[in-house]
Coordinates of C-alpha atoms and ligand atoms in Angstrom, one line a residue:
Chain A
X173 CA -3.9 -4.5 3.4
X174 CA -5.4 -2.1 1.6
X175 CA -2.9 -1.6 -1.0
X176 CA -2.8 -4.7 -1.5
X177 CA -6.6 -5.3 -2.4
X178 CA -6.9 -1.9 -4.2
X179 CA -3.9 -3.4 -6.0
X180 CA -4.7 -5.9 -7.5
X181 CA -7.7 -5.1 -9.4
X182 CA -5.2 -2.8 -11.5
X183 CA -2.2 -5.0 -12.8
X184 CA -5.8 -6.9 -13.9
X185 CA -7.4 -4.3 -15.7
X186 CA -5.8 -5.2 -19.0
X187 CA -7.9 -9.1 -20.0
X188 CA -10.8 -6.5 -18.4
X189 CA -11.1 -4.1 -21.3
X190 CA -10.1 -7.1 -23.6
X191 CA -12.9 -8.7 -22.8
X192 CA -15.9 -6.0 -23.0
X193 CA -14.2 -4.3 -25.8
X194 CA -13.8 -7.7 -27.3
X195 CA -17.7 -8.9 -27.8
X196 CA -18.8 -4.9 -29.1
X197 CA -15.5 -5.2 -31.8
X198 CA -17.0 -8.9 -32.8
X199 CA -20.4 -7.1 -32.9
X200 CA -19.6 -4.0 -35.1
X201 CA -17.3 -5.7 -37.2
X202 CA -20.0 -8.1 -38.0
X203 CA -22.7 -5.6 -38.9
X204 CA -20.5 -4.1 -41.2
X205 CA -18.9 -7.0 -42.9
X206 CA -23.0 -7.3 -42.8
X207 CA -23.6 -3.5 -44.3
X208 CA -20.4 -3.9 -46.3
X209 CA -21.7 -7.2 -48.9
X210 CA -24.9 -5.8 -49.2
X211 CA -23.4 -3.0 -51.1
X212 CA -21.3 -4.8 -52.7
X213 CA -23.5 -6.8 -54.5
X214 CA -26.3 -4.4 -55.1
X215 CA -23.6 -3.0 -57.0
X216 CA -22.6 -5.6 -58.9
X217 CA -25.1 -8.4 -58.7
X218 CA -28.1 -8.1 -61.5
X219 CA -31.7 -7.9 -58.9
X220 CA -29.5 -7.5 -55.9
X221 CA -31.7 -5.8 -53.8
X222 CA -35.7 -6.7 -56.3
X223 CA -38.6 -6.9 -54.4
X224 CA -38.7 -10.5 -55.7
X225 CA -34.5 -11.5 -54.8
X226 CA -35.5 -9.9 -50.4
X227 CA -38.8 -11.9 -50.5
X228 CA -36.9 -15.0 -51.1
X229 CA -33.9 -13.9 -48.8
X230 CA -36.1 -13.9 -46.1
X231 CA -37.9 -16.4 -46.4
X232 CA -34.4 -18.5 -47.2
X233 CA -32.8 -17.2 -43.8
X234 CA -36.1 -17.7 -41.6
X235 CA -35.3 -21.5 -42.5
X236 CA -32.1 -21.7 -41.7
X237 CA -32.7 -18.9 -38.6
X238 CA -34.9 -20.8 -36.2
X239 CA -32.4 -23.8 -36.8
X240 CA -29.6 -21.4 -36.2
X241 CA -31.8 -20.4 -32.8
X242 CA -32.0 -23.5 -31.2
X243 CA -28.4 -24.0 -32.2
X244 CA -27.2 -20.9 -30.2
X245 CA -28.9 -22.8 -27.5
X246 CA -26.7 -25.3 -27.3
X247 CA -23.2 -24.1 -28.2
X248 CA -23.6 -21.6 -25.1
X249 CA -24.0 -24.9 -22.9
X250 CA -20.8 -25.9 -24.4
X251 CA -22.9 -28.3 -25.7
X252 CA -23.2 -28.8 -30.2
X253 CA -26.5 -30.5 -32.2
X254 CA -25.0 -31.5 -35.5
X255 CA -28.7 -33.3 -35.5
X256 CA -30.9 -29.6 -36.8
X257 CA -30.6 -30.6 -40.5
X258 CA -32.0 -34.0 -40.7
X259 CA -34.8 -33.4 -38.2
X260 CA -35.7 -29.9 -40.3
X261 CA -36.0 -33.0 -42.8
X262 CA -37.3 -35.4 -39.9
X263 CA -40.0 -33.0 -39.2
X264 CA -40.7 -31.9 -43.1
X265 CA -41.5 -35.2 -44.7
X266 CA -44.1 -36.3 -41.5
X267 CA -46.2 -32.8 -41.8
X268 CA -45.9 -33.8 -45.1
X269 CA -47.5 -37.3 -44.9
X270 CA -49.8 -36.3 -42.0
X271 CA -51.8 -33.7 -44.4
X272 CA -51.4 -36.0 -47.5
X273 CA -53.9 -38.5 -45.5
X274 CA -55.5 -35.5 -44.3
X275 CA -54.8 -34.7 -41.0
X276 CA -56.1 -31.1 -40.0
X277 CA -53.5 -28.2 -40.3
X278 CA -53.1 -27.9 -36.2
X279 CA -53.3 -31.2 -35.3
X280 CA -50.7 -32.0 -37.3
X281 CA -48.4 -29.5 -36.8
X282 CA -48.6 -29.8 -32.8
X283 CA -48.1 -33.8 -33.6
X284 CA -45.2 -33.5 -36.1
X285 CA -43.2 -30.7 -32.9
X286 CA -44.4 -32.6 -30.5
X287 CA -42.1 -35.6 -31.3
X288 CA -39.3 -34.1 -33.4
X289 CA -39.6 -32.9 -29.0
X290 CA -39.7 -35.8 -27.3
X291 CA -36.3 -36.5 -29.7
X292 CA -34.3 -33.8 -28.7
X293 CA -35.6 -34.6 -24.9
X294 CA -34.6 -37.7 -25.8
X295 CA -30.5 -37.0 -27.1
X296 CA -30.6 -34.5 -24.2
X297 CA -31.2 -37.7 -22.0
X298 CA -28.3 -39.5 -23.6
X299 CA -26.1 -36.7 -23.3
X300 CA -27.0 -35.8 -19.9
X301 CA -27.8 -39.4 -18.3
X302 CA -26.1 -41.3 -20.1
X303 CA -22.9 -39.0 -20.0
X304 CA -22.5 -39.6 -23.9
X305 CA -20.6 -36.7 -25.8
X306 CA -23.0 -34.5 -27.5
X307 CA -20.8 -34.7 -31.0
X308 CA -21.8 -38.1 -31.3
X309 CA -25.1 -38.3 -29.7
X310 CA -26.7 -35.0 -32.0
X311 CA -24.0 -37.2 -35.0
X312 CA -25.7 -40.9 -34.3
X313 CA -28.8 -38.4 -34.3
X314 CA -28.2 -36.9 -37.9
X315 CA -28.0 -40.1 -40.0
X316 CA -30.8 -42.1 -37.9
X317 CA -33.9 -39.1 -38.7
X318 CA -32.3 -38.7 -42.5
X319 CA -32.5 -42.6 -42.7
X320 CA -35.9 -41.9 -41.2
X321 CA -36.8 -39.4 -43.2
X322 CA -36.3 -41.3 -46.8
X323 CA -38.0 -44.4 -45.6
X324 CA -40.6 -42.8 -44.8
X325 CA -41.1 -40.4 -48.3
X326 CA -39.4 -43.5 -50.3
X327 CA -36.8 -41.5 -51.3
X328 CA -38.9 -39.2 -53.3
X329 CA -40.6 -35.3 -52.8
X330 CA -44.3 -36.2 -51.6
X331 CA -47.0 -33.5 -52.4
X332 CA -50.1 -32.7 -50.0
X333 CA -52.1 -30.5 -52.0
X334 CA -52.5 -26.5 -51.7
X335 CA -54.3 -26.0 -48.2
X336 CA -54.2 -23.1 -45.9
X337 CA -50.9 -24.3 -45.0
X338 CA -48.7 -23.5 -47.8
X339 CA -50.9 -20.5 -48.4
X340 CA -49.2 -18.9 -44.7
X341 CA -46.3 -19.9 -46.3
X342 CA -46.6 -17.7 -49.7
X343 CA -48.3 -14.9 -48.5
X344 CA -46.7 -11.1 -46.8
X345 CA -47.3 -9.5 -43.5
X346 CA -46.5 -5.6 -43.9
X347 CA -45.0 -6.3 -47.2
X348 CA -43.1 -8.2 -46.3
X349 CA -43.2 -12.5 -45.3
X350 CA -44.6 -14.7 -42.9
X351 CA -42.1 -16.9 -42.7
X352 CA -39.8 -13.7 -42.1
X353 CA -42.5 -13.0 -39.1
X354 CA -42.0 -16.0 -37.1
X355 CA -38.7 -16.3 -36.8
X356 CA -39.4 -12.0 -36.1
X357 CA -41.1 -13.8 -33.8
X358 CA -39.1 -16.9 -32.5
X359 CA -35.9 -14.5 -32.3
X360 CA -37.6 -12.2 -29.3
X361 CA -39.0 -14.7 -27.2
X362 CA -35.0 -16.6 -27.7
X363 CA -33.6 -13.3 -26.4
X364 CA -36.0 -12.6 -23.9
X365 CA -35.7 -16.4 -21.9
X366 CA -31.4 -16.3 -23.3
X367 CA -31.1 -13.4 -21.9
X368 CA -33.8 -11.7 -19.5
X369 CA -34.8 -14.9 -17.5
X370 CA -33.3 -16.9 -15.0
X371 CA -33.5 -19.9 -17.0
X372 CA -31.2 -18.8 -19.4
X373 CA -29.1 -17.2 -17.2
X374 CA -29.0 -21.3 -16.0
X375 CA -27.6 -21.5 -19.2
X376 CA -24.9 -19.4 -19.7
X377 CA -23.8 -20.9 -16.3
X378 CA -23.8 -24.6 -17.5
X379 CA -21.6 -23.3 -20.0
X380 CA -19.4 -21.7 -18.0
X381 CA -18.6 -24.4 -15.0
X382 CA -20.4 -27.3 -15.5
X383 CA -20.0 -28.4 -11.8
X384 CA -20.3 -25.6 -10.6
X385 CA -23.6 -24.1 -11.8
X386 CA -24.1 -28.1 -10.1
X387 CA -23.1 -27.4 -6.8
X388 CA -25.0 -23.6 -7.4
X389 CA -28.2 -25.9 -6.9
X390 CA -28.7 -25.3 -11.2
X391 CA -30.8 -28.2 -11.6
X392 CA -28.3 -28.9 -14.8
X393 CA -30.4 -32.2 -15.8
X394 CA -33.9 -30.2 -16.8
X395 CA -31.7 -28.0 -17.5
X396 CA -29.8 -29.9 -20.5
X397 CA -33.1 -31.3 -21.4
X398 CA -34.3 -27.7 -21.8
X399 CA -31.9 -26.7 -24.5
X400 CA -31.9 -29.3 -27.0
X401 CA -35.4 -30.0 -26.5
X402 CA -35.5 -27.0 -27.7
X403 CA -33.1 -27.2 -30.8
X404 CA -35.2 -29.9 -31.7
X405 CA -38.9 -27.8 -31.4
X406 CA -37.6 -25.3 -33.5
X407 CA -36.0 -27.9 -35.9
X408 CA -39.1 -29.2 -36.1
X409 CA -40.6 -25.3 -36.5
X410 CA -38.4 -24.7 -39.9
X411 CA -39.2 -28.3 -41.3
X412 CA -42.4 -27.4 -41.1
X413 CA -42.2 -24.1 -42.2
X414 CA -39.6 -25.4 -44.6
X415 CA -42.2 -28.1 -46.7
X416 CA -45.4 -25.4 -46.5
X417 CA -42.6 -22.6 -48.5
X418 CA -42.4 -25.8 -50.7
X419 CA -46.1 -27.2 -50.8
X420 CA -44.6 -30.4 -50.9
X421 CA -42.7 -32.9 -48.7
X422 CA -38.3 -33.5 -49.2
X423 CA -36.4 -35.9 -48.1
X424 CA -33.4 -34.1 -48.8
X425 CA -34.3 -31.0 -47.0
X426 CA -32.7 -29.6 -44.2
X427 CA -29.1 -31.6 -46.0
X428 CA -26.0 -29.5 -44.7
X429 CA -27.8 -26.9 -42.7
X430 CA -25.7 -27.8 -39.8
X431 CA -23.2 -26.5 -41.3
X432 CA -25.3 -22.8 -42.0
X433 CA -27.0 -23.5 -38.8
X434 CA -23.6 -24.2 -36.0
X435 CA -21.6 -21.1 -38.6
X436 CA -24.4 -18.7 -37.9
X437 CA -24.7 -19.4 -34.6
X438 CA -20.3 -19.2 -34.5
X439 CA -20.0 -16.3 -36.6
X440 CA -22.7 -14.1 -34.5
X441 CA -20.5 -14.7 -31.3
X442 CA -21.5 -17.4 -29.5
X443 CA -17.8 -19.5 -28.6
X444 CA -17.8 -23.6 -28.7
X445 CA -16.6 -23.1 -25.2
X446 CA -19.6 -22.0 -24.2
X447 CA -20.8 -19.7 -21.9
X448 CA -20.8 -16.1 -24.9
X449 CA -23.5 -15.8 -27.8
X450 CA -26.2 -13.7 -28.5
X451 CA -29.8 -14.2 -30.4
X452 CA -29.2 -11.1 -31.9
X453 CA -25.5 -12.1 -32.9
X454 CA -26.7 -15.1 -34.4
X455 CA -29.5 -13.1 -36.3
X456 CA -26.4 -11.2 -37.4
X457 CA -24.7 -14.4 -38.5
X458 CA -27.7 -15.3 -40.8
X459 CA -27.9 -12.7 -42.2
X460 CA -24.5 -12.7 -44.1
X461 CA -24.1 -16.9 -44.9
X462 CA -27.9 -15.9 -46.1
X463 CA -25.9 -12.2 -48.1
X464 CA -23.0 -13.9 -49.0
X465 CA -25.1 -17.4 -50.5
X466 CA -27.2 -15.3 -52.2
X467 CA -25.1 -13.0 -53.6
X468 CA -22.7 -14.9 -54.4
X469 CA -25.4 -17.3 -56.4
X470 CA -26.4 -14.1 -58.7
X471 CA -23.0 -12.6 -59.5
X472 CA -23.4 -16.3 -61.2
X473 CA -20.4 -18.3 -59.1
X474 CA -21.5 -22.5 -58.8
X475 CA -23.3 -23.1 -55.6
X476 CA -20.6 -25.1 -53.4
X477 CA -18.1 -22.1 -53.8
X478 CA -20.4 -19.8 -50.7
X479 CA -20.4 -23.2 -49.3
X480 CA -16.7 -23.5 -49.2
X481 CA -17.0 -19.8 -47.7
X482 CA -18.6 -20.4 -45.4
X483 CA -16.8 -23.5 -43.7
X484 CA -13.9 -21.6 -44.0
X485 CA -14.8 -18.4 -41.8
X486 CA -16.8 -21.1 -40.0
X487 CA -12.9 -22.9 -39.7
X488 CA -11.7 -18.8 -38.9
X489 CA -13.5 -17.9 -36.2
X490 CA -13.7 -21.0 -34.6
X491 CA -9.7 -20.3 -35.0
X492 CA -10.2 -16.6 -34.1
X493 CA -13.0 -17.5 -30.9
X494 CA -10.5 -20.4 -29.3
X495 CA -7.3 -17.5 -29.9
X496 CA -8.9 -15.9 -27.8
X497 CA -9.2 -18.2 -25.3
X498 CA -5.8 -18.6 -25.2
X499 CA -4.1 -15.0 -24.5
X500 CA -7.0 -14.6 -21.7
X501 CA -5.6 -17.3 -20.1
X502 CA -1.6 -15.7 -20.7
X503 CA -2.9 -12.5 -19.6
Chain B
X27 CA -9.6 -13.0 18.2
X28 CA -11.1 -14.1 22.0
X29 CA -14.0 -15.6 21.9
X30 CA -14.5 -17.6 25.0
X31 CA -18.1 -19.0 26.0
X32 CA -18.3 -22.2 23.5
X33 CA -18.4 -25.0 25.7
X34 CA -21.5 -24.0 27.0
X35 CA -22.9 -23.0 24.0
X36 CA -25.1 -25.5 22.2
X37 CA -22.9 -26.4 18.5
X38 CA -24.9 -24.1 15.4
X39 CA -23.8 -28.5 14.2
X40 CA -21.9 -31.1 15.3
X41 CA -22.0 -34.7 13.6
X42 CA -22.0 -37.9 16.7
X43 CA -20.0 -40.7 16.2
X44 CA -19.7 -40.5 12.3
X45 CA -18.2 -43.4 10.0
X46 CA -17.6 -43.5 6.5
X47 CA -15.5 -46.5 4.7
X48 CA -15.4 -46.2 0.7
X49 CA -15.0 -50.1 0.7
X50 CA -12.2 -50.9 2.5
X51 CA -11.2 -47.4 3.1
X52 CA -12.7 -46.5 6.7
X53 CA -12.5 -42.3 6.1
X54 CA -13.7 -41.7 8.5
X55 CA -14.1 -43.9 11.7
X56 CA -16.4 -42.4 15.2
X57 CA -16.0 -38.5 13.9
X58 CA -17.1 -36.6 16.6
X59 CA -16.8 -32.6 15.4
X60 CA -18.7 -29.9 16.9
X61 CA -18.5 -25.8 15.7
X62 CA -20.1 -23.2 18.5
X63 CA -21.3 -20.3 17.4
X64 CA -19.3 -17.2 16.2
X65 CA -16.6 -19.3 16.2
X66 CA -14.1 -20.2 13.5
X67 CA -13.1 -24.2 13.6
X68 CA -9.8 -26.0 12.5
X69 CA -10.4 -28.3 10.5
X70 CA -6.5 -30.0 10.0
X71 CA -4.5 -33.0 9.3
X72 CA -2.2 -34.9 6.4
X73 CA -3.4 -35.3 3.4
X74 CA -5.8 -38.9 3.3
X75 CA -6.6 -38.0 6.5
X76 CA -10.4 -37.9 5.6
X77 CA -10.8 -34.0 6.3
X78 CA -12.6 -33.2 2.6
X79 CA -15.1 -36.6 3.9
X80 CA -15.4 -35.2 7.1
X81 CA -16.9 -31.7 4.9
X82 CA -18.7 -33.0 2.9
X83 CA -20.9 -35.1 5.6
X84 CA -21.0 -31.7 7.0
X85 CA -22.6 -30.2 3.4
X86 CA -24.5 -32.9 2.9
X87 CA -22.3 -34.1 -0.6
X88 CA -22.4 -37.4 1.5
X89 CA -24.1 -39.4 3.3
X90 CA -22.5 -41.0 6.7
X91 CA -22.2 -45.1 6.6
X92 CA -23.2 -44.6 10.6
X93 CA -24.0 -41.7 13.1
X94 CA -25.1 -38.3 13.4
X95 CA -26.2 -34.2 12.4
X96 CA -27.4 -31.5 14.9
X97 CA -27.9 -28.9 14.4
X98 CA -29.2 -26.1 16.5
X99 CA -28.7 -29.5 19.6
X100 CA -32.0 -31.6 16.4
X101 CA -31.2 -34.6 14.6
X102 CA -31.1 -33.3 10.7
X103 CA -30.2 -35.0 7.8
X104 CA -28.8 -33.6 3.8
X105 CA -29.9 -35.9 1.4
X106 CA -28.4 -33.4 -1.6
X107 CA -25.6 -30.7 -1.0
X108 CA -29.2 -28.4 -1.9
X109 CA -30.7 -29.7 1.8
X110 CA -28.1 -29.0 3.5
X111 CA -27.8 -25.2 1.9
X112 CA -30.4 -24.5 2.9
X113 CA -30.6 -25.7 6.2
X114 CA -27.7 -22.8 6.1
X115 CA -24.7 -25.3 5.5
X116 CA -22.8 -23.8 2.6
X117 CA -19.2 -25.2 1.0
X118 CA -16.1 -23.5 -0.4
X119 CA -15.5 -26.3 -2.4
X120 CA -11.5 -27.2 -2.9
X121 CA -11.7 -25.9 -6.7
X122 CA -13.9 -22.8 -7.2
X123 CA -17.3 -23.4 -8.0
X124 CA -17.6 -20.1 -9.6
X125 CA -18.8 -19.0 -13.0
X126 CA -15.9 -17.4 -15.1
X127 CA -17.8 -15.6 -18.0
X128 CA -19.9 -14.5 -15.4
X129 CA -20.0 -10.6 -13.5
X130 CA -19.4 -10.8 -9.2
X131 CA -23.1 -10.5 -8.8
X132 CA -24.4 -12.9 -11.5
X133 CA -21.9 -15.8 -9.3
X134 CA -23.2 -14.2 -6.7
X135 CA -26.7 -15.3 -7.2
X136 CA -26.2 -18.4 -8.9
X137 CA -28.5 -21.1 -9.3
X138 CA -30.1 -18.2 -6.2
X139 CA -31.3 -15.4 -9.1
X140 CA -33.5 -12.6 -7.8
X141 CA -36.9 -12.6 -10.5
X142 CA -38.9 -9.6 -10.7
X143 CA -41.6 -9.1 -9.0
X144 CA -45.3 -9.9 -10.0
X145 CA -46.5 -10.2 -13.5
X146 CA -42.6 -9.7 -15.0
X147 CA -41.7 -12.6 -12.6
X148 CA -44.5 -15.1 -13.2
X149 CA -42.5 -15.0 -16.9
X150 CA -39.2 -15.7 -14.9
X151 CA -37.1 -12.4 -15.4
X152 CA -34.1 -11.5 -13.8
X153 CA -34.6 -8.4 -11.9
X154 CA -30.1 -7.3 -12.8
X155 CA -30.3 -4.6 -11.2
X156 CA -31.5 -5.3 -7.2
X157 CA -28.7 -8.3 -7.5
X158 CA -26.3 -6.0 -8.3
X159 CA -27.3 -3.5 -5.9
X160 CA -27.3 -5.8 -2.5
X161 CA -24.1 -7.6 -4.1
X162 CA -21.8 -4.3 -4.0
X163 CA -23.3 -3.6 -0.4
X164 CA -23.0 -7.1 1.0
X165 CA -18.9 -6.6 -0.4
X166 CA -18.6 -3.7 1.3
X167 CA -19.9 -4.7 4.1
X168 CA -17.3 -7.3 4.1
X169 CA -14.8 -4.8 2.8
X170 CA -14.6 -7.4 -0.6
X171 CA -12.9 -4.4 -2.9
X172 CA -12.6 -4.8 -6.6
X173 CA -12.9 -1.8 -9.1
X174 CA -16.6 -3.0 -10.3
X175 CA -18.7 -5.9 -10.2
X176 CA -19.5 -5.8 -13.4
X177 CA -16.6 -7.8 -14.6
X178 CA -16.3 -11.0 -15.3
X179 CA -15.0 -13.3 -12.2
X180 CA -12.1 -14.3 -15.6
X181 CA -11.0 -11.2 -14.6
X182 CA -10.1 -10.7 -11.3
X183 CA -7.2 -11.8 -9.0
X184 CA -7.5 -15.9 -7.3
X185 CA -7.8 -14.0 -4.0
X186 CA -10.1 -11.5 -5.6
X187 CA -12.2 -14.5 -7.0
X188 CA -11.8 -17.1 -3.6
X189 CA -13.1 -13.4 -2.1
X190 CA -15.9 -13.4 -3.8
X191 CA -16.5 -17.4 -4.0
X192 CA -16.2 -16.8 0.6
X193 CA -18.1 -13.7 0.5
X194 CA -20.9 -15.9 -1.8
X195 CA -20.4 -18.2 1.0
X196 CA -21.0 -16.1 3.9
X197 CA -24.3 -14.1 1.5
X198 CA -26.3 -17.4 1.8
X199 CA -23.9 -19.3 4.6
X200 CA -26.9 -18.5 7.1
X201 CA -25.2 -20.5 9.8
X202 CA -22.2 -21.8 8.8
X203 CA -19.6 -21.0 6.6
X204 CA -17.7 -24.3 5.3
X205 CA -14.7 -23.6 3.5
X206 CA -12.0 -26.3 2.3
X207 CA -8.9 -24.8 2.0
X208 CA -9.9 -21.9 0.8
X209 CA -6.0 -20.0 0.5
X210 CA -5.0 -23.4 -1.3
X211 CA -2.2 -21.1 -4.4
X212 CA -2.9 -18.5 -3.2
X213 CA 0.0 -15.7 -2.6
X214 CA 0.7 -14.7 0.7
X215 CA -0.4 -11.2 -0.3
X216 CA -3.3 -13.2 -1.6
X217 CA -3.7 -15.4 0.9
X218 CA -3.0 -12.5 3.7
X219 CA -6.6 -11.5 1.6
X220 CA -9.0 -13.8 2.1
X221 CA -8.2 -15.2 5.7
X222 CA -8.9 -11.2 6.4
X223 CA -12.2 -12.1 5.3
X224 CA -12.7 -14.9 7.0
X225 CA -12.0 -13.4 9.9
X226 CA -14.4 -9.9 9.0
X227 CA -16.8 -13.5 8.8
X228 CA -16.7 -15.3 11.7
X229 CA -16.9 -11.1 13.0
X230 CA -20.6 -10.8 11.8
X231 CA -21.0 -13.9 13.9
X232 CA -20.8 -16.7 11.0
X233 CA -18.9 -19.5 12.5
X234 CA -17.1 -20.3 9.8
X235 CA -15.5 -24.3 9.2
X236 CA -11.5 -23.8 7.6
X237 CA -9.3 -27.1 6.3
X238 CA -6.0 -25.1 5.8
X239 CA -2.2 -27.2 4.9
X240 CA -0.8 -24.1 6.3
X241 CA -0.8 -24.1 10.6
X242 CA 0.3 -19.9 10.4
X243 CA -3.3 -18.9 8.6
X244 CA -5.3 -21.8 11.1
X245 CA -3.1 -20.6 14.2
X246 CA -3.0 -16.6 12.4
X247 CA -7.1 -17.1 12.2
X248 CA -8.8 -20.0 14.1
X249 CA -10.4 -19.7 17.7
X250 CA -10.1 -24.2 18.0
X251 CA -7.9 -26.9 15.9
X252 CA -8.9 -30.7 15.2
X253 CA -6.8 -32.3 14.1
X254 CA -7.7 -35.4 12.0
X255 CA -5.5 -38.5 11.3
X256 CA -6.5 -41.8 9.5
X257 CA -9.6 -41.1 10.1
X258 CA -9.7 -40.5 13.9
X259 CA -10.1 -37.1 15.3
X260 CA -7.0 -38.0 17.8
X261 CA -7.4 -34.1 19.2
X262 CA -8.1 -30.7 19.3
X263 CA -6.3 -27.6 19.7
X264 CA -5.9 -24.5 21.1
X265 CA -4.7 -22.1 18.8
X266 CA -3.9 -19.3 22.0
X267 CA -1.7 -21.8 24.2
X268 CA -0.6 -24.7 21.8
X269 CA 2.5 -25.0 19.4
X270 CA 2.9 -25.5 16.2
X271 CA 5.2 -28.9 16.7
X272 CA 2.1 -30.5 18.3
X273 CA -0.4 -29.7 15.5
X274 CA 2.2 -31.1 13.2
X275 CA 3.4 -34.4 15.7
X276 CA -1.3 -34.4 16.3
X277 CA -1.2 -34.8 12.7
X278 CA 1.8 -37.0 12.4
X279 CA 1.3 -39.3 15.0
X280 CA 4.3 -38.8 16.1
X281 CA 3.3 -37.2 19.5
X282 CA 0.7 -40.4 21.5
X283 CA -3.0 -38.6 21.4
X284 CA -3.9 -36.4 23.1
X285 CA -6.8 -33.7 23.8
X286 CA -6.0 -30.8 25.4
X287 CA -9.3 -30.0 26.0
X288 CA -10.1 -33.1 28.0
X289 CA -12.5 -33.9 26.0
X290 CA -12.7 -37.5 23.7
X291 CA -9.1 -38.6 23.7
X292 CA -8.3 -39.8 20.4
X293 CA -7.7 -43.8 19.8
X294 CA -4.7 -43.2 16.7
X295 CA -3.5 -45.8 15.5
X296 CA -5.5 -47.7 13.7
X297 CA -5.2 -48.6 9.8
X298 CA -8.2 -48.8 7.4
Ligands
ATP67 N1 -14.9 -41.0 -3.2 C1 -13.9 -41.8 -2.5 N2 -14.1 -43.1 -3.2 C2 -12.4 -43.9 -2.3 N3 -12.3 -43.8 -1.8 C3 -11.6 -42.2 -1.5 C4 -13.1 -41.2 -1.6 N4 -13.2 -40.1 -1.0 C5 -11.5 -39.6 -0.4 N5 -11.7 -41.2 -0.2 C6 -10.3 -41.7 1.0 O1 -10.5 -41.3 1.8 C7 -9.4 -41.2 2.3 C8 -10.0 -39.8 3.0 O2 -10.3 -38.4 2.1 P1 -9.9 -37.4 2.1 O3 -10.5 -36.4 0.7 O4 -11.2 -36.8 3.5 O5 -9.3 -36.3 3.1 P2 -8.1 -35.3 2.8 O6 -8.5 -35.0 4.6 O7 -9.4 -33.7 2.6 O8 -7.2 -35.3 2.7 P3 -5.8 -33.9 1.3 O9 -5.2 -32.8 2.3 O10 -5.8 -34.3 0.1 O11 -7.6 -32.6 0.4 C9 -8.6 -41.3 2.1 O12 -7.1 -42.2 1.4 C10 -8.6 -41.1 -0.4 O13 -8.2 -41.8 -1.1
MG68 MG1 -9.6 -32.5 0.7

């Protein structure tokens, strides 16, 4: 009997090692690609390391990064949120309108974030309670929110005058844009919630085995509301920050950002099959997307080239993940 | 193996006159069922006999149409699986309920993760180290050997995975552990491993309700067998004296309803 017991794991050791090695290899691989790209662009792209360019990158990265963090929570539950770009645009316009009408800054921000979160919770209700596929619900929200954004903005930019609001986005703290500090704080809090708390563990459990999680007494409904609520809240924050940065509301803001958010999370190791992903990985993914876009831009490539590269990388990484899953199943 | 004194004791868990129908299908009719302290009671019967339905009622997943549940002689009502779990009843489901991407301690504590003491616990912080230590010592106690409990569960063999599921139910099941076909889809060697584990659970004092189509397993492990047929209890058998032929004929209806223990003689052959 004991022969049996000890014999079994030995046969099975290979996939276990494969698994562990996989995570490390992925993270290191990503890090080295980021470093290599940074070196290549430093050598070839004029002004890549200039203070101006770095600050711009950090500001843009803050916006994409905050979206991608929310997306990471959703993807780990084996869901997807396609509405983050539209939610960003929607929140940005609402903030610009509120400020333009003289609403106090804190009130405007809180109001916009509450609305965004409620809309995210609504998506969660449709997904959990009405059992609709996340892909359809959030694709619908993508259209609905963008439509309202255009109507509210009347298809035009919305100015609201300069204020401490725009100063916040323009200023630095310790030589680094304050927007980037917001990303750092959000990333730290998100990493704690996802990797160190019970609820974070439940996010992974749901992505791993939904029915099993339910039977284990995990409140799957509340957790589904929570992840889509968090994703929407973070998209709302990103929208408000982008409006501050541009000093105006833009009804087209955030168009196509869902690709950036999903690509960053997936490049960072999040699996669309669920139960895999990390905030650190997503952060590296955002860094990769940002450096790639900026470097190609500085090298005078058509901006669409970066888009093409990003889309191709996304498909490639999902393919690799699919292959990993298959190999594990047959191992 | 030899367990006596069941007849005098109060059942830890009992169902009395329980019926359940799904539309026009009568899944259970007037079922009495009881688990005594320290025994393995097997629930056997053909496909569709009502075994899973009965254990779903015992585990709070389904509500009976009529009849009562008793724990230690006192009536109880389970509105949800959570209620039953809180009452000390754990269930291992036919299809595994583990999270394959998580490691062994995470699965043992799934949904009941330990939090750090004090202020960190207020921030919902996991106590990973305590869970790991307790998981390891629990598996050691049960004699479940896994190379490293930090392995993801999907890297374990089927038998090891089932052992983890069984260990989890024992860890939390203070009063009764229910197992629906815990050896289905396992090889002979791996099933033997799980059966050994179930016996060790009984040795630890926790009664077990075992559902299995594998009669040799049932005869090897069980102290008592209850036979269901078409939603009725058609008999109970003592594996020490009964033969497999008797069990099969009771299950298929070839043998007239007999209760070798003289309790509740069956009223077989009603069809829903
Ligand atoms: N949710 C349900 N809806 C309708 N009928 C059901 C439902 N669950 C069970 N039944 C019916 O109740 C009867 C008993 O089913 P049950 O699953 O309890 O059988 P079982 O003894 O566990 O069978 P098996 O050995 O195949 O697992 C069957 O006729 C089944 O079709
Ligand atoms: Mg069954």
